[in-house]
PDB file of C-alpha atoms in Angstrom:
ATOM      1  CA  UNK W  26      69.625   9.780 -13.195  1.00  0.00           C
ATOM      2  CA  UNK W  27      68.750  13.002 -11.390  1.00  0.00           C
ATOM      3  CA  UNK W  28      67.933  12.970  -7.761  1.00  0.00           C
ATOM      4  CA  UNK W  29      65.533  15.289  -6.028  1.00  0.00           C
ATOM      5  CA  UNK W  30      67.095  15.900  -3.203  1.00  0.00           C
ATOM      6  CA  UNK W  31      67.689  18.959  -2.131  1.00  0.00           C
ATOM      7  CA  UNK W  32      70.881  20.771  -0.530  1.00  0.00           C
ATOM      8  CA  UNK W  33      70.406  21.863   2.742  1.00  0.00           C
ATOM      9  CA  UNK W  34      71.785  25.215   4.145  1.00  0.00           C
ATOM     10  CA  UNK W  35      72.934  26.415   7.263  1.00  0.00           C
ATOM     11  CA  UNK W  36      73.949  24.869  10.398  1.00  0.00           C
ATOM     12  CA  UNK W  37      73.005  21.038  11.698  1.00  0.00           C
ATOM     13  CA  UNK W  38      69.094  21.530  13.128  1.00  0.00           C
ATOM     14  CA  UNK W  39      66.979  18.826  13.182  1.00  0.00           C
ATOM     15  CA  UNK W  40      64.748  21.139  10.603  1.00  0.00           C
ATOM     16  CA  UNK W  41      67.398  20.967   8.268  1.00  0.00           C
ATOM     17  CA  UNK W  42      67.401  17.435   8.010  1.00  0.00           C
ATOM     18  CA  UNK W  43      65.227  16.788   4.910  1.00  0.00           C
ATOM     19  CA  UNK W  44      62.873  13.996   5.137  1.00  0.00           C
ATOM     20  CA  UNK W  45      60.832  12.298   2.071  1.00  0.00           C
ATOM     21  CA  UNK W  46      57.942  14.511   2.675  1.00  0.00           C
ATOM     22  CA  UNK W  47      60.638  17.717   2.438  1.00  0.00           C
ATOM     23  CA  UNK W  48      61.887  16.440  -1.280  1.00  0.00           C
ATOM     24  CA  UNK W  49      58.159  15.689  -1.958  1.00  0.00           C
ATOM     25  CA  UNK W  50      57.292  19.266  -0.910  1.00  0.00           C
ATOM     26  CA  UNK W  51      60.515  20.859  -2.917  1.00  0.00           C
ATOM     27  CA  UNK W  52      59.905  18.826  -6.261  1.00  0.00           C
ATOM     28  CA  UNK W  53      56.278  19.741  -6.192  1.00  0.00           C
ATOM     29  CA  UNK W  54      57.174  23.469  -6.032  1.00  0.00           C
ATOM     30  CA  UNK W  55      59.997  23.104  -8.887  1.00  0.00           C
ATOM     31  CA  UNK W  56      57.120  20.980 -10.489  1.00  0.00           C
ATOM     32  CA  UNK W  57      55.152  24.441  -9.962  1.00  0.00           C
ATOM     33  CA  UNK W  58      57.401  26.416 -11.467  1.00  0.00           C
ATOM     34  CA  UNK W  59      57.937  24.247 -14.762  1.00  0.00           C
ATOM     35  CA  UNK W  60      54.171  23.869 -15.327  1.00  0.00           C
ATOM     36  CA  UNK W  61      53.759  27.123 -14.695  1.00  0.00           C
ATOM     37  CA  UNK W  62      56.217  28.666 -17.291  1.00  0.00           C
ATOM     38  CA  UNK W  63      54.030  26.640 -19.656  1.00  0.00           C
ATOM     39  CA  UNK W  64      51.242  28.391 -19.253  1.00  0.00           C
ATOM     40  CA  UNK W  65      52.455  31.718 -19.010  1.00  0.00           C
ATOM     41  CA  UNK W  66      53.673  31.740 -22.247  1.00  0.00           C
ATOM     42  CA  UNK W  67      51.431  33.644 -24.991  1.00  0.00           C
ATOM     43  CA  UNK W  68      52.235  32.826 -28.522  1.00  0.00           C
ATOM     44  CA  UNK W  69      53.765  36.014 -29.327  1.00  0.00           C
ATOM     45  CA  UNK W  70      56.545  35.542 -26.450  1.00  0.00           C
ATOM     46  CA  UNK W  71      59.671  36.300 -27.820  1.00  0.00           C
ATOM     47  CA  UNK W  72      62.888  36.591 -25.450  1.00  0.00           C
ATOM     48  CA  UNK W  73      66.954  37.840 -25.347  1.00  0.00           C
ATOM     49  CA  UNK W  74      69.688  37.430 -22.876  1.00  0.00           C
ATOM     50  CA  UNK W  75      72.611  39.756 -23.049  1.00  0.00           C
ATOM     51  CA  UNK W  76      73.394  42.044 -19.688  1.00  0.00           C
ATOM     52  CA  UNK W  77      73.448  45.215 -21.881  1.00  0.00           C
ATOM     53  CA  UNK W  78      70.868  47.827 -21.872  1.00  0.00           C
ATOM     54  CA  UNK W  79      70.488  47.520 -25.370  1.00  0.00           C
ATOM     55  CA  UNK W  80      71.052  45.003 -28.251  1.00  0.00           C
ATOM     56  CA  UNK W  81      72.052  45.353 -32.005  1.00  0.00           C
ATOM     57  CA  UNK W  82      69.669  44.780 -34.758  1.00  0.00           C
ATOM     58  CA  UNK W  83      70.924  43.453 -38.001  1.00  0.00           C
ATOM     59  CA  UNK W  84      70.955  45.064 -41.051  1.00  0.00           C
ATOM     60  CA  UNK W  85      70.637  49.274 -41.216  1.00  0.00           C
ATOM     61  CA  UNK W  86      67.838  49.163 -38.462  1.00  0.00           C
ATOM     62  CA  UNK W  87      68.518  50.602 -35.289  1.00  0.00           C
ATOM     63  CA  UNK W  88      69.418  49.508 -31.753  1.00  0.00           C
ATOM     64  CA  UNK W  89      65.976  48.725 -29.427  1.00  0.00           C
ATOM     65  CA  UNK W  90      66.484  49.555 -25.997  1.00  0.00           C
ATOM     66  CA  UNK W  91      65.899  46.953 -23.502  1.00  0.00           C
ATOM     67  CA  UNK W  92      62.179  46.757 -21.553  1.00  0.00           C
ATOM     68  CA  UNK W  93      63.019  49.004 -18.335  1.00  0.00           C
ATOM     69  CA  UNK W  94      61.502  46.498 -15.878  1.00  0.00           C
ATOM     70  CA  UNK W  95      60.719  49.394 -13.404  1.00  0.00           C
ATOM     71  CA  UNK W  96      57.835  50.510 -15.835  1.00  0.00           C
ATOM     72  CA  UNK W  97      56.243  46.967 -16.161  1.00  0.00           C
ATOM     73  CA  UNK W  98      52.962  45.915 -14.356  1.00  0.00           C
ATOM     74  CA  UNK W  99      53.926  42.346 -12.555  1.00  0.00           C
ATOM     75  CA  UNK W 100      51.023  39.925 -11.535  1.00  0.00           C
ATOM     76  CA  UNK W 101      51.204  40.640  -8.440  1.00  0.00           C
ATOM     77  CA  UNK W 102      49.765  42.025  -5.436  1.00  0.00           C
ATOM     78  CA  UNK W 103      52.142  44.543  -3.122  1.00  0.00           C
ATOM     79  CA  UNK W 104      49.094  46.658  -1.703  1.00  0.00           C
ATOM     80  CA  UNK W 105      49.481  50.130  -2.904  1.00  0.00           C
ATOM     81  CA  UNK W 106      53.311  49.964  -3.407  1.00  0.00           C
ATOM     82  CA  UNK W 107      55.047  48.565  -6.792  1.00  0.00           C
ATOM     83  CA  UNK W 108      57.244  45.812  -6.443  1.00  0.00           C
ATOM     84  CA  UNK W 109      60.441  46.411  -5.802  1.00  0.00           C
ATOM     85  CA  UNK W 110      63.087  45.360  -9.025  1.00  0.00           C
ATOM     86  CA  UNK W 111      65.796  43.779  -7.074  1.00  0.00           C
ATOM     87  CA  UNK W 112      67.870  42.451 -10.116  1.00  0.00           C
ATOM     88  CA  UNK W 113      68.140  41.995 -13.682  1.00  0.00           C
ATOM     89  CA  UNK W 114      69.492  41.335 -16.713  1.00  0.00           C
ATOM     90  CA  UNK W 115      69.037  42.085 -20.495  1.00  0.00           C
ATOM     91  CA  UNK W 116      69.725  39.956 -23.762  1.00  0.00           C
ATOM     92  CA  UNK W 117      68.197  38.280 -26.774  1.00  0.00           C
ATOM     93  CA  UNK W 118      67.203  35.245 -25.498  1.00  0.00           C
ATOM     94  CA  UNK W 119      65.201  34.187 -28.538  1.00  0.00           C
ATOM     95  CA  UNK W 120      67.166  35.311 -31.358  1.00  0.00           C
ATOM     96  CA  UNK W 121      64.953  38.140 -32.466  1.00  0.00           C
ATOM     97  CA  UNK W 122      67.660  40.777 -32.700  1.00  0.00           C
ATOM     98  CA  UNK W 123      65.449  42.615 -29.900  1.00  0.00           C
ATOM     99  CA  UNK W 124      66.648  42.367 -26.146  1.00  0.00           C
ATOM    100  CA  UNK W 125      64.199  41.222 -23.558  1.00  0.00           C
ATOM    101  CA  UNK W 126      64.806  41.879 -19.625  1.00  0.00           C
ATOM    102  CA  UNK W 127      64.512  39.534 -17.199  1.00  0.00           C
ATOM    103  CA  UNK W 128      63.620  40.796 -13.414  1.00  0.00           C
ATOM    104  CA  UNK W 129      63.698  39.557 -10.363  1.00  0.00           C
ATOM    105  CA  UNK W 130      60.626  41.335  -8.104  1.00  0.00           C
ATOM    106  CA  UNK W 131      59.380  41.425  -5.260  1.00  0.00           C
ATOM    107  CA  UNK W 132      57.043  43.421  -2.414  1.00  0.00           C
ATOM    108  CA  UNK W 133      58.768  45.625  -0.066  1.00  0.00           C
ATOM    109  CA  UNK W 134      58.657  44.910   3.579  1.00  0.00           C
ATOM    110  CA  UNK W 135      59.987  45.977   7.185  1.00  0.00           C
ATOM    111  CA  UNK W 136      60.407  42.584   8.625  1.00  0.00           C
ATOM    112  CA  UNK W 137      61.309  38.806   6.962  1.00  0.00           C
ATOM    113  CA  UNK W 138      62.117  37.992   3.507  1.00  0.00           C
ATOM    114  CA  UNK W 139      59.138  38.399   1.220  1.00  0.00           C
ATOM    115  CA  UNK W 140      58.894  35.977  -2.009  1.00  0.00           C
ATOM    116  CA  UNK W 141      60.158  37.002  -5.315  1.00  0.00           C
ATOM    117  CA  UNK W 142      58.782  36.627  -8.616  1.00  0.00           C
ATOM    118  CA  UNK W 143      60.462  36.567 -11.768  1.00  0.00           C
ATOM    119  CA  UNK W 144      59.651  37.588 -15.283  1.00  0.00           C
ATOM    120  CA  UNK W 145      60.647  38.171 -18.844  1.00  0.00           C
ATOM    121  CA  UNK W 146      59.852  41.261 -20.578  1.00  0.00           C
ATOM    122  CA  UNK W 147      58.977  41.733 -23.736  1.00  0.00           C
ATOM    123  CA  UNK W 148      58.889  45.289 -25.659  1.00  0.00           C
ATOM    124  CA  UNK W 149      55.661  47.645 -25.106  1.00  0.00           C
ATOM    125  CA  UNK W 150      52.694  47.402 -27.300  1.00  0.00           C
ATOM    126  CA  UNK W 151      52.520  50.874 -28.249  1.00  0.00           C
ATOM    127  CA  UNK W 152      54.283  54.220 -27.444  1.00  0.00           C
ATOM    128  CA  UNK W 153      53.752  55.273 -23.918  1.00  0.00           C
ATOM    129  CA  UNK W 154      53.099  51.524 -23.288  1.00  0.00           C
ATOM    130  CA  UNK W 155      54.308  49.381 -20.358  1.00  0.00           C
ATOM    131  CA  UNK W 156      56.918  46.606 -20.934  1.00  0.00           C
ATOM    132  CA  UNK W 157      54.730  43.280 -21.678  1.00  0.00           C
ATOM    133  CA  UNK W 158      55.118  40.312 -19.257  1.00  0.00           C
ATOM    134  CA  UNK W 159      55.399  37.637 -21.725  1.00  0.00           C
ATOM    135  CA  UNK W 160      56.725  34.761 -18.836  1.00  0.00           C
ATOM    136  CA  UNK W 161      56.776  34.471 -15.357  1.00  0.00           C
ATOM    137  CA  UNK W 162      59.583  32.065 -14.659  1.00  0.00           C
ATOM    138  CA  UNK W 163      59.144  31.730 -10.824  1.00  0.00           C
ATOM    139  CA  UNK W 164      55.390  32.928  -9.298  1.00  0.00           C
ATOM    140  CA  UNK W 165      55.591  34.914  -5.859  1.00  0.00           C
ATOM    141  CA  UNK W 166      52.925  32.337  -4.619  1.00  0.00           C
ATOM    142  CA  UNK W 167      55.325  29.245  -4.556  1.00  0.00           C
ATOM    143  CA  UNK W 168      56.905  31.355  -1.486  1.00  0.00           C
ATOM    144  CA  UNK W 169      60.382  30.782  -3.166  1.00  0.00           C
ATOM    145  CA  UNK W 170      63.400  33.788  -2.638  1.00  0.00           C
ATOM    146  CA  UNK W 171      66.334  34.190  -5.385  1.00  0.00           C
ATOM    147  CA  UNK W 172      69.859  33.998  -5.144  1.00  0.00           C
ATOM    148  CA  UNK W 173      72.966  33.850  -7.627  1.00  0.00           C
ATOM    149  CA  UNK W 174      70.557  35.432 -10.559  1.00  0.00           C
ATOM    150  CA  UNK W 175      72.497  35.997 -14.041  1.00  0.00           C
ATOM    151  CA  UNK W 176      71.634  36.259 -17.694  1.00  0.00           C
ATOM    152  CA  UNK W 177      74.880  35.307 -19.543  1.00  0.00           C
ATOM    153  CA  UNK W 178      74.204  34.870 -23.482  1.00  0.00           C
ATOM    154  CA  UNK W 179      70.942  32.733 -23.922  1.00  0.00           C
ATOM    155  CA  UNK W 180      70.814  31.275 -20.583  1.00  0.00           C
ATOM    156  CA  UNK W 181      68.976  32.585 -17.326  1.00  0.00           C
ATOM    157  CA  UNK W 182      70.374  31.003 -14.045  1.00  0.00           C
ATOM    158  CA  UNK W 183      68.957  31.030 -10.137  1.00  0.00           C
ATOM    159  CA  UNK W 184      69.356  29.664  -7.055  1.00  0.00           C
ATOM    160  CA  UNK W 185      65.754  28.839  -5.576  1.00  0.00           C
ATOM    161  CA  UNK W 186      65.464  29.145  -1.686  1.00  0.00           C
ATOM    162  CA  UNK W 187      62.260  27.475  -0.552  1.00  0.00           C
ATOM    163  CA  UNK W 188      61.789  26.355   3.048  1.00  0.00           C
ATOM    164  CA  UNK W 189      61.061  22.834   4.094  1.00  0.00           C
ATOM    165  CA  UNK W 190      58.415  23.555   6.807  1.00  0.00           C
ATOM    166  CA  UNK W 191      56.176  26.394   7.791  1.00  0.00           C
ATOM    167  CA  UNK W 192      58.438  26.237  11.393  1.00  0.00           C
ATOM    168  CA  UNK W 193      61.454  27.499   9.512  1.00  0.00           C
ATOM    169  CA  UNK W 194      61.408  31.503   9.895  1.00  0.00           C
ATOM    170  CA  UNK W 195      60.424  32.914   6.594  1.00  0.00           C
ATOM    171  CA  UNK W 196      64.349  34.820   6.964  1.00  0.00           C
ATOM    172  CA  UNK W 197      66.107  31.455   6.766  1.00  0.00           C
ATOM    173  CA  UNK W 198      65.034  29.392   3.884  1.00  0.00           C
ATOM    174  CA  UNK W 199      66.868  26.189   4.542  1.00  0.00           C
ATOM    175  CA  UNK W 200      66.360  24.147   1.347  1.00  0.00           C
ATOM    176  CA  UNK W 201      68.224  25.313  -2.010  1.00  0.00           C
ATOM    177  CA  UNK W 202      68.119  24.057  -5.981  1.00  0.00           C
ATOM    178  CA  UNK W 203      69.894  25.924  -8.601  1.00  0.00           C
ATOM    179  CA  UNK W 204      67.944  26.452 -11.926  1.00  0.00           C
ATOM    180  CA  UNK W 205      68.240  27.406 -15.785  1.00  0.00           C
ATOM    181  CA  UNK W 206      66.009  28.881 -18.203  1.00  0.00           C
ATOM    182  CA  UNK W 207      66.089  28.932 -21.868  1.00  0.00           C
ATOM    183  CA  UNK W 208      64.308  29.801 -25.108  1.00  0.00           C
ATOM    184  CA  UNK W 209      63.366  26.672 -26.911  1.00  0.00           C
ATOM    185  CA  UNK W 210      60.815  25.333 -29.510  1.00  0.00           C
ATOM    186  CA  UNK W 211      59.134  29.048 -28.651  1.00  0.00           C
ATOM    187  CA  UNK W 212      58.793  28.888 -24.974  1.00  0.00           C
ATOM    188  CA  UNK W 213      61.111  28.460 -22.074  1.00  0.00           C
ATOM    189  CA  UNK W 214      61.981  25.431 -20.813  1.00  0.00           C
ATOM    190  CA  UNK W 215      63.231  25.285 -17.008  1.00  0.00           C
ATOM    191  CA  UNK W 216      65.976  22.526 -15.966  1.00  0.00           C
ATOM    192  CA  UNK W 217      66.900  21.505 -12.323  1.00  0.00           C
ATOM    193  CA  UNK W 218      70.428  21.038 -11.863  1.00  0.00           C
ATOM    194  CA  UNK W 219      71.326  18.349  -9.368  1.00  0.00           C
ATOM    195  CA  UNK W 220      71.868  18.391  -6.021  1.00  0.00           C
ATOM    196  CA  UNK W 221      75.937  18.745  -5.500  1.00  0.00           C
ATOM    197  CA  UNK W 222      76.699  15.163  -3.785  1.00  0.00           C
ATOM    198  CA  UNK W 223      73.480  13.278  -5.805  1.00  0.00           C
ATOM    199  CA  UNK W 224      74.090  10.515  -8.111  1.00  0.00           C
TER     200      UNK W 224
END
């Protein structure tokens, strides 16, 4: 059975010893990410997974370029500035022969570590249009940061970093959980991996 414990990061300080209330908060945040993934899946959502810029199509059809994450309009508020794309990966996640792009984005700030969003992008609806956001893996409103992001084969993986309490400085997350997403039965499915040392 998978434990809901999270792995503490950093030095052995009082706030790095998660109590049951912290586990509940972290479990709730991961559950929100899982639930959010099902709500942000449009019926025409498709996905892809290689790290290349384009993916070959079968037959005589030409290769299709992966969506450019810098051209997308993300559902997050960064004021007058556009979100910064801090990581990305492209591949054919849903097996339809067209690459999708998964992007890690966050607002630019001079202080602290702003929360990140992770979004899957599909081809634009028409010529000159922006790539479409077809899935939200991590909503910035959850207050998490992303580490170890990767797109390999048909798997998107990352480590979610969070905070055990409001007293923990926003620069220094003290909770971590490895997760991955895979396209299954017409949607992206999130799986939280066991915490090292858990039963």
